[in-house]
Amino acid sequence: MKKIILALFLGLIGIVASAQDTTGPVLTFEEKTYEFGDIHQGDVVEHTFKFSNTGDAPLVITNVTTTCGCTAPNWPKEPIQPGDNGEILVKFNSRGKRGVQNKPITVYSNAKTTSKISITTNVLVE
């Protein structure tokens, strides 16, 4: 009897899980990592990450954070409508850096998941 009740309970959980709302904004990047290659210490480089809202509700990016003050993001503050595109500009200042640098960037929005992008480079010291 316990096995039957357990099976019914698990089946009910499966039905509820599949019936959950799957709509809303979806943040989809064209690329999640960009490699600058070799740069010289003191160079300031930038890259634009392009994305689209592939969901069915407006996408609002609330914050973009980095792990270092050497990396500065700029993102759209207005909602991105379903089917529309946007860009996040990321600048990296290599002053005081040397060797391989990997800088993760976290994108917070009203999408169901938090997105992560990153830049990498090798800073040469002369």
PDB file of C-alpha atoms in Angstrom:
ATOM      1  CA  MET A   1       0.000   0.000   0.000  1.00  0.00           C
ATOM      2  CA  LYS A   2       2.856   2.366   0.807  1.00  0.00           C
ATOM      3  CA  LYS A   3       4.373   1.732  -2.628  1.00  0.00           C
ATOM      4  CA  ILE A   4       1.112   2.631  -4.360  1.00  0.00           C
ATOM      5  CA  ILE A   5       0.767   5.863  -2.381  1.00  0.00           C
ATOM      6  CA  LEU A   6       4.397   6.740  -3.093  1.00  0.00           C
ATOM      7  CA  ALA A   7       3.940   6.061  -6.822  1.00  0.00           C
ATOM      8  CA  LEU A   8       0.795   8.233  -6.925  1.00  0.00           C
ATOM      9  CA  PHE A   9       2.576  11.007  -5.035  1.00  0.00           C
ATOM     10  CA  LEU A  10       5.573  10.950  -7.385  1.00  0.00           C
ATOM     11  CA  GLY A  11       3.242  10.938 -10.390  1.00  0.00           C
ATOM     12  CA  LEU A  12       1.422  13.973  -9.009  1.00  0.00           C
ATOM     13  CA  ILE A  13       4.720  15.809  -8.515  1.00  0.00           C
ATOM     14  CA  GLY A  14       5.637  15.062 -12.131  1.00  0.00           C
ATOM     15  CA  ILE A  15       2.330  16.436 -13.397  1.00  0.00           C
ATOM     16  CA  VAL A  16       2.662  19.619 -11.320  1.00  0.00           C
ATOM     17  CA  ALA A  17       6.271  20.126 -12.448  1.00  0.00           C
ATOM     18  CA  SER A  18       5.366  19.778 -16.126  1.00  0.00           C
ATOM     19  CA  ALA A  19       2.428  22.171 -15.754  1.00  0.00           C
ATOM     20  CA  GLN A  20       4.586  24.997 -14.384  1.00  0.00           C
ATOM     21  CA  ASP A  21       4.715  28.217 -16.368  1.00  0.00           C
ATOM     22  CA  THR A  22       7.428  28.036 -19.037  1.00  0.00           C
ATOM     23  CA  THR A  23       6.831  31.504 -20.428  1.00  0.00           C
ATOM     24  CA  GLY A  24       8.699  34.706 -19.764  1.00  0.00           C
ATOM     25  CA  PRO A  25      11.850  36.427 -20.949  1.00  0.00           C
ATOM     26  CA  VAL A  26      14.810  34.354 -22.128  1.00  0.00           C
ATOM     27  CA  LEU A  27      18.280  35.913 -22.429  1.00  0.00           C
ATOM     28  CA  THR A  28      20.191  34.257 -25.299  1.00  0.00           C
ATOM     29  CA  PHE A  29      23.776  35.333 -26.079  1.00  0.00           C
ATOM     30  CA  GLU A  30      25.423  34.914 -29.501  1.00  0.00           C
ATOM     31  CA  GLU A  31      28.635  34.015 -27.638  1.00  0.00           C
ATOM     32  CA  LYS A  32      29.399  33.568 -23.961  1.00  0.00           C
ATOM     33  CA  THR A  33      33.191  33.958 -24.029  1.00  0.00           C
ATOM     34  CA  TYR A  34      35.462  36.321 -25.916  1.00  0.00           C
ATOM     35  CA  GLU A  35      39.246  35.920 -26.233  1.00  0.00           C
ATOM     36  CA  PHE A  36      41.273  39.110 -26.848  1.00  0.00           C
ATOM     37  CA  GLY A  37      44.514  37.199 -27.399  1.00  0.00           C
ATOM     38  CA  ASP A  38      47.794  38.888 -26.447  1.00  0.00           C
ATOM     39  CA  ILE A  39      47.634  42.534 -25.370  1.00  0.00           C
ATOM     40  CA  HIS A  40      50.217  44.826 -23.768  1.00  0.00           C
ATOM     41  CA  GLN A  41      50.082  45.890 -20.138  1.00  0.00           C
ATOM     42  CA  GLY A  42      48.214  49.196 -19.971  1.00  0.00           C
ATOM     43  CA  ASP A  43      46.008  48.518 -23.002  1.00  0.00           C
ATOM     44  CA  VAL A  44      42.265  49.086 -22.619  1.00  0.00           C
ATOM     45  CA  VAL A  45      40.264  46.686 -24.788  1.00  0.00           C
ATOM     46  CA  GLU A  46      36.536  46.257 -25.215  1.00  0.00           C
ATOM     47  CA  HIS A  47      34.083  43.765 -26.625  1.00  0.00           C
ATOM     48  CA  THR A  48      30.348  43.893 -27.270  1.00  0.00           C
ATOM     49  CA  PHE A  49      28.347  40.808 -26.306  1.00  0.00           C
ATOM     50  CA  LYS A  50      25.206  40.639 -28.449  1.00  0.00           C
ATOM     51  CA  PHE A  51      22.063  38.990 -27.142  1.00  0.00           C
ATOM     52  CA  SER A  52      18.394  38.588 -27.918  1.00  0.00           C
ATOM     53  CA  ASN A  53      15.234  38.041 -25.941  1.00  0.00           C
ATOM     54  CA  THR A  54      14.002  34.693 -27.241  1.00  0.00           C
ATOM     55  CA  GLY A  55      11.186  34.543 -24.703  1.00  0.00           C
ATOM     56  CA  ASP A  56       7.653  35.884 -24.847  1.00  0.00           C
ATOM     57  CA  ALA A  57       7.835  38.705 -22.275  1.00  0.00           C
ATOM     58  CA  PRO A  58       9.980  41.847 -21.954  1.00  0.00           C
ATOM     59  CA  LEU A  59      13.513  41.228 -20.655  1.00  0.00           C
ATOM     60  CA  VAL A  60      14.883  43.643 -18.041  1.00  0.00           C
ATOM     61  CA  ILE A  61      18.567  43.482 -17.143  1.00  0.00           C
ATOM     62  CA  THR A  62      18.776  44.688 -13.548  1.00  0.00           C
ATOM     63  CA  ASN A  63      22.539  44.469 -12.984  1.00  0.00           C
ATOM     64  CA  VAL A  64      25.788  43.260 -14.519  1.00  0.00           C
ATOM     65  CA  THR A  65      28.618  42.479 -12.110  1.00  0.00           C
ATOM     66  CA  THR A  66      32.304  41.700 -12.510  1.00  0.00           C
ATOM     67  CA  THR A  67      34.909  40.284 -10.165  1.00  0.00           C
ATOM     68  CA  CYS A  68      37.425  43.093 -10.665  1.00  0.00           C
ATOM     69  CA  GLY A  69      37.418  46.874 -10.983  1.00  0.00           C
ATOM     70  CA  CYS A  70      39.514  46.422 -14.129  1.00  0.00           C
ATOM     71  CA  THR A  71      36.411  45.210 -15.991  1.00  0.00           C
ATOM     72  CA  ALA A  72      33.557  47.654 -16.626  1.00  0.00           C
ATOM     73  CA  PRO A  73      30.222  46.638 -18.183  1.00  0.00           C
ATOM     74  CA  ASN A  74      27.597  48.844 -19.822  1.00  0.00           C
ATOM     75  CA  TRP A  75      24.140  47.385 -20.514  1.00  0.00           C
ATOM     76  CA  PRO A  76      20.726  48.567 -21.747  1.00  0.00           C
ATOM     77  CA  LYS A  77      18.531  49.948 -18.991  1.00  0.00           C
ATOM     78  CA  GLU A  78      15.275  49.792 -20.977  1.00  0.00           C
ATOM     79  CA  PRO A  79      13.291  46.559 -21.430  1.00  0.00           C
ATOM     80  CA  ILE A  80      14.173  44.371 -24.409  1.00  0.00           C
ATOM     81  CA  GLN A  81      10.965  43.224 -26.080  1.00  0.00           C
ATOM     82  CA  PRO A  82      10.472  39.601 -27.225  1.00  0.00           C
ATOM     83  CA  GLY A  83      12.371  39.037 -30.465  1.00  0.00           C
ATOM     84  CA  ASP A  84      14.480  42.189 -30.018  1.00  0.00           C
ATOM     85  CA  ASN A  85      18.243  42.385 -29.582  1.00  0.00           C
ATOM     86  CA  GLY A  86      20.568  44.166 -27.207  1.00  0.00           C
ATOM     87  CA  GLU A  87      24.242  44.568 -26.387  1.00  0.00           C
ATOM     88  CA  ILE A  88      26.448  44.525 -23.312  1.00  0.00           C
ATOM     89  CA  LEU A  89      29.727  46.426 -23.748  1.00  0.00           C
ATOM     90  CA  VAL A  90      32.600  45.181 -21.593  1.00  0.00           C
ATOM     91  CA  LYS A  91      35.848  47.158 -21.198  1.00  0.00           C
ATOM     92  CA  PHE A  92      38.991  45.657 -19.683  1.00  0.00           C
ATOM     93  CA  ASN A  93      41.873  47.807 -18.417  1.00  0.00           C
ATOM     94  CA  SER A  94      45.090  45.787 -18.272  1.00  0.00           C
ATOM     95  CA  ARG A  95      47.026  48.333 -16.193  1.00  0.00           C
ATOM     96  CA  GLY A  96      48.894  46.449 -13.460  1.00  0.00           C
ATOM     97  CA  LYS A  97      47.906  43.043 -14.856  1.00  0.00           C
ATOM     98  CA  ARG A  98      50.190  40.358 -16.245  1.00  0.00           C
ATOM     99  CA  GLY A  99      49.762  36.919 -17.721  1.00  0.00           C
ATOM    100  CA  VAL A 100      46.529  35.116 -18.493  1.00  0.00           C
ATOM    101  CA  GLN A 101      43.409  36.954 -17.296  1.00  0.00           C
ATOM    102  CA  ASN A 102      39.944  35.391 -17.164  1.00  0.00           C
ATOM    103  CA  LYS A 103      37.206  37.800 -16.106  1.00  0.00           C
ATOM    104  CA  PRO A 104      33.723  36.376 -15.440  1.00  0.00           C
ATOM    105  CA  ILE A 105      30.719  38.675 -15.814  1.00  0.00           C
ATOM    106  CA  THR A 106      27.331  37.888 -14.270  1.00  0.00           C
ATOM    107  CA  VAL A 107      24.158  39.223 -15.894  1.00  0.00           C
ATOM    108  CA  TYR A 108      21.137  39.570 -13.598  1.00  0.00           C
ATOM    109  CA  SER A 109      17.733  39.940 -15.197  1.00  0.00           C
ATOM    110  CA  ASN A 110      14.104  38.943 -14.863  1.00  0.00           C
ATOM    111  CA  ALA A 111      14.822  35.770 -16.887  1.00  0.00           C
ATOM    112  CA  LYS A 112      14.454  32.481 -15.030  1.00  0.00           C
ATOM    113  CA  THR A 113      18.229  31.902 -14.929  1.00  0.00           C
ATOM    114  CA  THR A 114      21.218  34.121 -14.248  1.00  0.00           C
ATOM    115  CA  SER A 115      23.562  34.347 -17.239  1.00  0.00           C
ATOM    116  CA  LYS A 116      27.347  34.288 -17.181  1.00  0.00           C
ATOM    117  CA  ILE A 117      29.693  35.576 -19.878  1.00  0.00           C
ATOM    118  CA  SER A 118      33.454  36.086 -19.750  1.00  0.00           C
ATOM    119  CA  ILE A 119      36.481  37.651 -21.369  1.00  0.00           C
ATOM    120  CA  THR A 120      40.002  36.260 -21.459  1.00  0.00           C
ATOM    121  CA  THR A 121      43.338  37.676 -22.511  1.00  0.00           C
ATOM    122  CA  ASN A 122      47.065  37.315 -22.036  1.00  0.00           C
ATOM    123  CA  VAL A 123      48.720  40.504 -20.785  1.00  0.00           C
ATOM    124  CA  LEU A 124      52.285  40.889 -21.990  1.00  0.00           C
ATOM    125  CA  VAL A 125      54.776  42.905 -19.919  1.00  0.00           C
ATOM    126  CA  GLU A 126      57.607  44.597 -21.805  1.00  0.00           C
TER     127      GLU A 126
END
